[in-house]
Each structure stands twice: as structure tokens, then as C-alpha cells.
Short mmCIF file of N, CA, C and O in Angstrom, two decimals:
data_model
loop_
_atom_site.label_atom_id
_atom_site.label_comp_id
_atom_site.label_asym_id
_atom_site.label_seq_id
_atom_site.Cartn_x
_atom_site.Cartn_y
_atom_site.Cartn_z
N MET A 1 0.83 -1.17 0.00
CA MET A 1 0.00 0.00 0.00
C MET A 1 0.89 1.24 0.00
O MET A 1 1.89 1.30 0.69
N ARG A 2 0.50 2.24 -0.79
CA ARG A 2 1.26 3.47 -0.88
C ARG A 2 1.13 4.31 0.38
O ARG A 2 0.06 4.41 0.97
N THR A 3 2.22 4.92 0.79
CA THR A 3 2.21 5.77 1.96
C THR A 3 1.70 7.16 1.58
O THR A 3 2.13 7.73 0.59
N LEU A 4 0.79 7.68 2.37
CA LEU A 4 0.25 9.01 2.13
C LEU A 4 1.25 10.04 2.63
O LEU A 4 1.74 9.96 3.76
N PHE A 5 1.58 11.01 1.78
CA PHE A 5 2.45 12.10 2.20
C PHE A 5 1.60 13.34 2.39
O PHE A 5 0.89 13.77 1.50
N VAL A 6 1.68 13.90 3.58
CA VAL A 6 0.98 15.14 3.89
C VAL A 6 2.03 16.13 4.41
O VAL A 6 2.78 15.83 5.33
N ASP A 7 2.08 17.29 3.79
CA ASP A 7 2.98 18.34 4.25
C ASP A 7 2.49 18.83 5.61
O ASP A 7 1.35 19.29 5.73
N PRO A 8 3.29 18.70 6.66
CA PRO A 8 2.84 19.10 7.99
C PRO A 8 2.39 20.56 8.06
O PRO A 8 1.52 20.92 8.85
N GLY A 9 2.93 21.41 7.20
CA GLY A 9 2.54 22.81 7.18
C GLY A 9 1.13 23.04 6.66
O GLY A 9 0.54 24.09 6.88
N SER A 10 0.57 22.05 5.98
CA SER A 10 -0.79 22.20 5.46
C SER A 10 -1.85 21.94 6.53
O SER A 10 -3.02 22.25 6.33
N LEU A 11 -1.45 21.38 7.67
CA LEU A 11 -2.38 21.12 8.77
C LEU A 11 -2.44 22.38 9.65
O LEU A 11 -2.01 22.39 10.79
N ARG A 12 -2.99 23.46 9.08
CA ARG A 12 -2.94 24.74 9.78
C ARG A 12 -4.29 25.34 10.14
O ARG A 12 -4.37 26.42 10.69
N ARG A 13 -5.37 24.64 9.84
CA ARG A 13 -6.71 25.13 10.21
C ARG A 13 -7.07 24.57 11.59
O ARG A 13 -7.07 23.36 11.79
N GLU A 14 -7.36 25.45 12.52
CA GLU A 14 -7.72 25.02 13.87
C GLU A 14 -9.21 24.70 13.92
O GLU A 14 -10.04 25.53 13.58
N LEU A 15 -9.53 23.46 14.32
CA LEU A 15 -10.90 22.99 14.39
C LEU A 15 -11.21 22.44 15.77
O LEU A 15 -10.33 21.93 16.46
N SER A 16 -12.46 22.52 16.14
CA SER A 16 -12.92 21.95 17.39
C SER A 16 -13.62 20.63 17.08
O SER A 16 -14.59 20.61 16.31
N LEU A 17 -13.14 19.53 17.64
CA LEU A 17 -13.78 18.23 17.49
C LEU A 17 -14.85 18.11 18.56
O LEU A 17 -14.55 18.27 19.75
N GLN A 18 -16.09 17.86 18.14
CA GLN A 18 -17.20 17.83 19.08
C GLN A 18 -17.96 16.52 19.00
O GLN A 18 -18.11 15.94 17.93
N ALA A 19 -18.46 16.08 20.17
CA ALA A 19 -19.28 14.88 20.27
C ALA A 19 -20.66 15.27 20.79
O ALA A 19 -20.79 16.18 21.60
N CYS A 20 -21.67 14.53 20.34
CA CYS A 20 -23.04 14.81 20.73
C CYS A 20 -23.43 13.96 21.94
O CYS A 20 -23.13 12.77 22.01
N THR A 21 -24.10 14.58 22.88
CA THR A 21 -24.68 13.85 23.99
C THR A 21 -26.18 14.15 23.99
O THR A 21 -26.58 15.29 23.73
N THR A 22 -26.97 13.13 24.26
CA THR A 22 -28.42 13.33 24.29
C THR A 22 -28.91 13.20 25.72
O THR A 22 -28.44 12.37 26.49
N VAL A 23 -29.87 14.04 26.05
CA VAL A 23 -30.46 14.05 27.38
C VAL A 23 -31.96 13.90 27.23
O VAL A 23 -32.58 14.61 26.44
N SER A 24 -32.54 12.95 27.95
CA SER A 24 -33.98 12.74 27.90
C SER A 24 -34.71 13.97 28.41
O SER A 24 -34.32 14.57 29.41
N ASP A 25 -35.79 14.33 27.71
CA ASP A 25 -36.57 15.48 28.15
C ASP A 25 -37.74 15.11 29.05
O ASP A 25 -38.52 15.95 29.46
N GLY A 26 -37.89 13.81 29.35
CA GLY A 26 -38.95 13.36 30.25
C GLY A 26 -40.29 13.13 29.58
O GLY A 26 -41.22 12.64 30.20
N LEU A 27 -40.40 13.45 28.30
CA LEU A 27 -41.66 13.27 27.57
C LEU A 27 -41.51 12.30 26.41
O LEU A 27 -42.32 12.30 25.49
N GLY A 28 -40.47 11.50 26.45
CA GLY A 28 -40.25 10.53 25.39
C GLY A 28 -39.31 11.02 24.30
O GLY A 28 -38.94 10.29 23.41
N GLY A 29 -38.89 12.25 24.38
CA GLY A 29 -37.95 12.81 23.40
C GLY A 29 -36.60 13.04 24.03
O GLY A 29 -36.31 12.55 25.13
N HIS A 30 -35.78 13.79 23.34
CA HIS A 30 -34.46 14.11 23.87
C HIS A 30 -33.98 15.44 23.31
O HIS A 30 -34.50 15.94 22.32
N THR A 31 -32.99 16.00 23.96
CA THR A 31 -32.32 17.20 23.47
C THR A 31 -30.86 16.86 23.22
O THR A 31 -30.28 16.04 23.93
N GLU A 32 -30.30 17.48 22.20
CA GLU A 32 -28.90 17.24 21.85
C GLU A 32 -28.04 18.37 22.38
O GLU A 32 -28.42 19.53 22.34
N SER A 33 -26.87 18.00 22.85
CA SER A 33 -25.90 18.97 23.33
C SER A 33 -24.54 18.56 22.77
O SER A 33 -24.16 17.39 22.83
N TRP A 34 -23.80 19.52 22.21
CA TRP A 34 -22.49 19.25 21.65
C TRP A 34 -21.41 19.72 22.60
O TRP A 34 -21.44 20.86 23.06
N ALA A 35 -20.46 18.84 22.90
CA ALA A 35 -19.35 19.17 23.80
C ALA A 35 -18.03 19.01 23.06
O ALA A 35 -17.84 18.05 22.30
N GLU A 36 -17.11 19.93 23.31
CA GLU A 36 -15.80 19.86 22.67
C GLU A 36 -14.97 18.75 23.27
O GLU A 36 -14.82 18.64 24.48
N VAL A 37 -14.45 17.87 22.40
CA VAL A 37 -13.60 16.76 22.83
C VAL A 37 -12.14 17.15 22.75
O VAL A 37 -11.35 16.83 23.63
N ALA A 38 -11.78 17.88 21.68
CA ALA A 38 -10.38 18.27 21.48
C ALA A 38 -10.30 19.41 20.48
O ALA A 38 -11.24 19.66 19.73
N THR A 39 -9.15 20.05 20.45
CA THR A 39 -8.83 21.02 19.42
C THR A 39 -7.79 20.37 18.53
O THR A 39 -6.79 19.84 19.02
N VAL A 40 -8.04 20.36 17.23
CA VAL A 40 -7.14 19.71 16.28
C VAL A 40 -6.76 20.70 15.18
O VAL A 40 -7.47 21.67 14.93
N PHE A 41 -5.64 20.43 14.55
CA PHE A 41 -5.21 21.21 13.39
C PHE A 41 -5.32 20.30 12.18
O PHE A 41 -4.89 19.15 12.22
N ALA A 42 -5.91 20.81 11.10
CA ALA A 42 -6.23 19.96 9.97
C ALA A 42 -6.12 20.72 8.65
O ALA A 42 -6.00 21.94 8.62
N GLN A 43 -6.20 19.95 7.58
CA GLN A 43 -6.25 20.47 6.22
C GLN A 43 -7.67 20.26 5.70
O GLN A 43 -8.21 19.17 5.83
N ILE A 44 -8.27 21.30 5.14
CA ILE A 44 -9.64 21.21 4.62
C ILE A 44 -9.59 21.37 3.11
O ILE A 44 -9.06 22.36 2.60
N GLU A 45 -10.13 20.36 2.40
CA GLU A 45 -10.17 20.39 0.94
C GLU A 45 -11.61 20.20 0.46
O GLU A 45 -12.24 19.20 0.81
N PRO A 46 -12.16 21.14 -0.32
CA PRO A 46 -13.49 20.93 -0.87
C PRO A 46 -13.46 19.79 -1.89
O PRO A 46 -12.50 19.63 -2.63
N VAL A 47 -14.52 18.96 -1.87
CA VAL A 47 -14.57 17.81 -2.77
C VAL A 47 -15.67 17.98 -3.82
O VAL A 47 -15.42 17.87 -5.01
N SER A 48 -16.90 18.24 -3.37
CA SER A 48 -17.99 18.36 -4.34
C SER A 48 -19.10 19.24 -3.80
O SER A 48 -19.21 19.47 -2.60
N THR A 49 -19.91 19.71 -4.73
CA THR A 49 -21.11 20.48 -4.38
C THR A 49 -22.26 19.96 -5.20
O THR A 49 -22.08 19.45 -6.31
N SER A 50 -23.44 20.06 -4.66
CA SER A 50 -24.64 19.69 -5.42
C SER A 50 -25.79 20.56 -4.96
O SER A 50 -25.83 21.03 -3.82
N SER A 51 -26.71 20.77 -5.86
CA SER A 51 -27.88 21.58 -5.57
C SER A 51 -29.09 20.88 -6.17
O SER A 51 -29.11 20.58 -7.35
N VAL A 52 -30.07 20.58 -5.34
CA VAL A 52 -31.27 19.87 -5.77
C VAL A 52 -32.48 20.73 -5.43
O VAL A 52 -32.59 21.22 -4.31
N PHE A 53 -33.37 20.91 -6.40
CA PHE A 53 -34.57 21.68 -6.16
C PHE A 53 -35.74 20.74 -5.98
O PHE A 53 -35.97 19.86 -6.79
N GLY A 54 -36.49 20.91 -4.90
CA GLY A 54 -37.66 20.09 -4.66
C GLY A 54 -38.49 20.67 -3.55
O GLY A 54 -37.98 21.31 -2.63
N SER A 55 -39.79 20.48 -3.62
CA SER A 55 -40.72 20.97 -2.60
C SER A 55 -40.56 22.47 -2.35
O SER A 55 -40.53 22.95 -1.21
N ASP A 56 -40.44 23.22 -3.43
CA ASP A 56 -40.30 24.68 -3.37
C ASP A 56 -39.10 25.16 -2.56
O ASP A 56 -39.14 26.21 -1.93
N GLN A 57 -38.04 24.36 -2.53
CA GLN A 57 -36.83 24.79 -1.85
C GLN A 57 -35.61 24.18 -2.54
O GLN A 57 -35.71 23.16 -3.19
N THR A 58 -34.50 24.83 -2.37
CA THR A 58 -33.25 24.33 -2.91
C THR A 58 -32.44 23.73 -1.78
O THR A 58 -32.24 24.37 -0.75
N ILE A 59 -32.00 22.48 -1.97
CA ILE A 59 -31.18 21.80 -0.97
C ILE A 59 -29.76 21.74 -1.53
O ILE A 59 -29.52 21.09 -2.54
N GLU A 60 -28.86 22.43 -0.86
CA GLU A 60 -27.47 22.48 -1.31
C GLU A 60 -26.60 21.66 -0.37
O GLU A 60 -26.77 21.72 0.85
N THR A 61 -25.68 20.91 -0.94
CA THR A 61 -24.77 20.08 -0.16
C THR A 61 -23.34 20.34 -0.61
O THR A 61 -23.06 20.37 -1.80
N VAL A 62 -22.47 20.56 0.36
CA VAL A 62 -21.04 20.74 0.09
C VAL A 62 -20.30 19.69 0.90
O VAL A 62 -20.53 19.56 2.10
N THR A 63 -19.44 18.92 0.24
CA THR A 63 -18.64 17.93 0.95
C THR A 63 -17.17 18.34 0.92
O THR A 63 -16.72 19.00 -0.01
N HIS A 64 -16.47 17.95 1.96
CA HIS A 64 -15.04 18.27 2.10
C HIS A 64 -14.30 17.02 2.56
O HIS A 64 -14.90 16.09 3.10
N ARG A 65 -12.99 17.05 2.35
CA ARG A 65 -12.11 16.03 2.91
C ARG A 65 -11.23 16.76 3.93
O ARG A 65 -10.56 17.73 3.58
N ILE A 66 -11.26 16.29 5.17
CA ILE A 66 -10.47 16.92 6.22
C ILE A 66 -9.44 15.91 6.71
O ILE A 66 -9.78 14.80 7.12
N THR A 67 -8.17 16.30 6.62
CA THR A 67 -7.06 15.44 7.04
C THR A 67 -6.46 16.01 8.31
O THR A 67 -6.17 17.20 8.39
N MET A 68 -6.28 15.15 9.32
CA MET A 68 -5.68 15.56 10.59
C MET A 68 -4.74 14.45 11.07
O MET A 68 -4.75 13.35 10.53
N ARG A 69 -3.98 14.76 12.09
CA ARG A 69 -3.11 13.74 12.68
C ARG A 69 -3.97 12.64 13.31
O ARG A 69 -5.10 12.86 13.69
N TRP A 70 -3.41 11.45 13.43
CA TRP A 70 -4.13 10.27 13.92
C TRP A 70 -4.74 10.51 15.30
O TRP A 70 -4.09 11.01 16.21
N ARG A 71 -6.00 10.16 15.40
CA ARG A 71 -6.73 10.14 16.68
C ARG A 71 -7.61 8.91 16.64
O ARG A 71 -8.31 8.68 15.65
N SER A 72 -7.61 8.14 17.69
CA SER A 72 -8.43 6.93 17.72
C SER A 72 -9.87 7.21 18.13
O SER A 72 -10.73 6.35 17.99
N ASP A 73 -10.14 8.41 18.63
CA ASP A 73 -11.48 8.70 19.15
C ASP A 73 -12.38 9.44 18.16
O ASP A 73 -13.46 9.89 18.51
N VAL A 74 -11.98 9.56 16.90
CA VAL A 74 -12.80 10.22 15.89
C VAL A 74 -13.71 9.18 15.25
O VAL A 74 -13.25 8.11 14.85
N SER A 75 -15.01 9.49 15.15
CA SER A 75 -15.95 8.55 14.52
C SER A 75 -17.05 9.32 13.80
O SER A 75 -17.24 10.51 14.04
N SER A 76 -17.74 8.62 12.92
CA SER A 76 -18.86 9.25 12.23
C SER A 76 -19.93 9.58 13.27
O SER A 76 -20.06 8.90 14.28
N GLY A 77 -20.67 10.63 13.01
CA GLY A 77 -21.65 11.10 13.99
C GLY A 77 -21.12 12.25 14.82
O GLY A 77 -21.89 12.97 15.45
N MET A 78 -19.80 12.44 14.82
CA MET A 78 -19.21 13.59 15.50
C MET A 78 -19.19 14.75 14.51
O MET A 78 -19.63 14.61 13.36
N ARG A 79 -18.70 15.89 14.94
CA ARG A 79 -18.60 17.02 14.03
C ARG A 79 -17.36 17.83 14.34
O ARG A 79 -16.79 17.76 15.43
N LEU A 80 -16.94 18.59 13.33
CA LEU A 80 -15.83 19.52 13.47
C LEU A 80 -16.38 20.92 13.27
O LEU A 80 -17.27 21.13 12.43
N ARG A 81 -15.85 21.87 14.03
CA ARG A 81 -16.36 23.24 13.94
C ARG A 81 -15.20 24.20 13.77
O ARG A 81 -14.19 24.09 14.47
N ARG A 82 -15.34 25.11 12.85
CA ARG A 82 -14.37 26.18 12.64
C ARG A 82 -15.14 27.49 12.60
O ARG A 82 -15.82 27.78 11.61
N GLN A 83 -15.08 28.25 13.65
CA GLN A 83 -15.82 29.50 13.81
C GLN A 83 -17.31 29.25 13.55
O GLN A 83 -17.93 28.52 14.31
N ASP A 84 -17.89 29.81 12.50
CA ASP A 84 -19.32 29.63 12.22
C ASP A 84 -19.62 28.42 11.35
O ASP A 84 -20.77 28.10 11.11
N ARG A 85 -18.59 27.75 10.85
CA ARG A 85 -18.79 26.60 9.95
C ARG A 85 -18.83 25.31 10.74
O ARG A 85 -18.01 25.07 11.63
N ILE A 86 -19.80 24.45 10.39
CA ILE A 86 -19.95 23.16 11.06
C ILE A 86 -19.85 22.06 10.01
O ILE A 86 -20.53 22.10 8.98
N PHE A 87 -18.97 21.09 10.27
CA PHE A 87 -18.74 19.97 9.37
C PHE A 87 -19.18 18.68 10.05
O PHE A 87 -18.56 18.27 11.04
N ASP A 88 -20.24 18.05 9.56
CA ASP A 88 -20.70 16.78 10.10
C ASP A 88 -19.86 15.65 9.51
O ASP A 88 -19.75 15.52 8.29
N ILE A 89 -19.27 14.82 10.37
CA ILE A 89 -18.40 13.74 9.91
C ILE A 89 -19.26 12.58 9.41
O ILE A 89 -20.08 12.04 10.14
N VAL A 90 -19.05 12.20 8.14
CA VAL A 90 -19.79 11.11 7.52
C VAL A 90 -18.99 9.82 7.56
O VAL A 90 -19.50 8.78 7.97
N THR A 91 -17.72 9.87 7.14
CA THR A 91 -16.86 8.68 7.19
C THR A 91 -15.49 9.07 7.75
O THR A 91 -15.05 10.21 7.63
N VAL A 92 -14.82 8.08 8.34
CA VAL A 92 -13.49 8.25 8.91
C VAL A 92 -12.64 7.07 8.47
O VAL A 92 -13.09 5.93 8.55
N HIS A 93 -11.44 7.34 7.98
CA HIS A 93 -10.56 6.22 7.64
C HIS A 93 -9.09 6.62 7.71
O HIS A 93 -8.74 7.79 7.66
N ASP A 94 -8.25 5.60 7.88
CA ASP A 94 -6.81 5.75 7.87
C ASP A 94 -6.36 5.41 6.45
O ASP A 94 -6.46 4.26 6.02
N PRO A 95 -5.88 6.39 5.68
CA PRO A 95 -5.65 6.18 4.25
C PRO A 95 -4.58 5.15 3.91
O PRO A 95 -4.65 4.52 2.86
N ASP A 96 -3.58 4.96 4.77
CA ASP A 96 -2.52 4.00 4.44
C ASP A 96 -2.23 3.03 5.59
O ASP A 96 -1.19 2.40 5.62
N ASP A 97 -3.16 2.88 6.53
CA ASP A 97 -3.03 1.96 7.66
C ASP A 97 -1.75 2.14 8.45
O ASP A 97 -1.20 1.18 8.99
N SER A 98 -1.27 3.37 8.54
CA SER A 98 -0.03 3.63 9.28
C SER A 98 -0.28 4.32 10.61
O SER A 98 0.65 4.54 11.37
N ARG A 99 -1.53 4.71 10.88
CA ARG A 99 -1.90 5.43 12.08
C ARG A 99 -1.13 6.74 12.23
O ARG A 99 -0.74 7.14 13.32
N ARG A 100 -0.90 7.39 11.09
CA ARG A 100 -0.28 8.72 11.11
C ARG A 100 -1.31 9.80 10.88
O ARG A 100 -1.22 10.87 11.46
N TYR A 101 -2.29 9.53 10.01
CA TYR A 101 -3.30 10.51 9.67
C TYR A 101 -4.69 9.89 9.68
O TYR A 101 -4.84 8.68 9.49
N VAL A 102 -5.68 10.74 9.87
CA VAL A 102 -7.09 10.35 9.76
C VAL A 102 -7.70 11.25 8.69
O VAL A 102 -7.50 12.48 8.73
N VAL A 103 -8.40 10.65 7.74
CA VAL A 103 -9.09 11.42 6.71
C VAL A 103 -10.59 11.27 6.94
O VAL A 103 -11.10 10.16 7.01
N CYS A 104 -11.26 12.40 7.07
CA CYS A 104 -12.71 12.40 7.31
C CYS A 104 -13.40 12.98 6.08
O CYS A 104 -13.00 14.03 5.58
N ARG A 105 -14.43 12.30 5.64
CA ARG A 105 -15.31 12.87 4.61
C ARG A 105 -16.43 13.54 5.38
O ARG A 105 -17.08 12.91 6.21
N VAL A 106 -16.62 14.83 5.14
CA VAL A 106 -17.59 15.59 5.92
C VAL A 106 -18.58 16.31 5.00
O VAL A 106 -18.32 16.54 3.83
N ARG A 107 -19.72 16.63 5.60
CA ARG A 107 -20.76 17.40 4.90
C ARG A 107 -20.90 18.70 5.68
O ARG A 107 -21.10 18.68 6.90
N GLU A 108 -20.81 19.82 4.98
CA GLU A 108 -20.94 21.11 5.66
C GLU A 108 -22.39 21.41 5.93
O GLU A 108 -23.23 21.38 5.02
N ALA A 109 -22.69 21.70 7.16
CA ALA A 109 -24.07 21.98 7.57
C ALA A 109 -24.34 23.47 7.53
O ALA A 109 -23.43 24.28 7.63
N GLY A 110 -25.60 23.81 7.39
CA GLY A 110 -26.01 25.19 7.50
C GLY A 110 -25.90 26.01 6.25
O GLY A 110 -25.90 27.23 6.31
N LEU A 111 -25.77 25.40 5.11
CA LEU A 111 -25.69 26.16 3.87
C LEU A 111 -27.05 26.32 3.25
O LEU A 111 -27.90 25.52 3.34
#
């Protein structure tokens, strides 16, 4: 397997890694609360955009690839936040099985 080369200087975007916790509201539902797990430095690369019109609204989706140093606690369902931008983590993988980097495929929320 080919080794992934990442220039360490490209990991310069500061992101907040957040995990969701749910709390029962006592009526059969729940409320979500996001808590910061760690601060990471990463590279953000846009991958694709799509726009679909339906039900009198436009649904826009932007996906990115975010590369960061290896962390074993990153999983899908978590999110990364950079100021006002929120990136929902869809997939997580180690590109060359070396435990040096984690590549996350994310969907930008709030567009």
C-alpha cells in the first residue's frame, strides 16, 4: 500500500472536534448537546457540491475532505467546527493503515 504524504505545514486550520450527547426530556424525546472533545489542526479540501430543487426549496450540499493527525477517538456522527462553519463527519478512515493521519469525509451543515 502506498504511503500518504501530507505536508505538515498544510495542517494549519484550527478545528474543534465535538461529540453529541443526548439528554432525555422526560416526555419521550431528547435534546442534543455538543461538547468539545479536542482542538485539532487539519487540512480542509473541498470535494464536491450539489444543488437539488424540490418541494419549493433548494437543498445544497457541500462535501469536504479533512485530514488531521491520527486520533483513535474520531468517529462518524461527530462534528468539526471552525468559527461559524460546522462539518458533520460522515466517514473516517486511515488512508494507508499507518496510524499517522485520519481522513474524514464531511458534509458542511447550514448552507
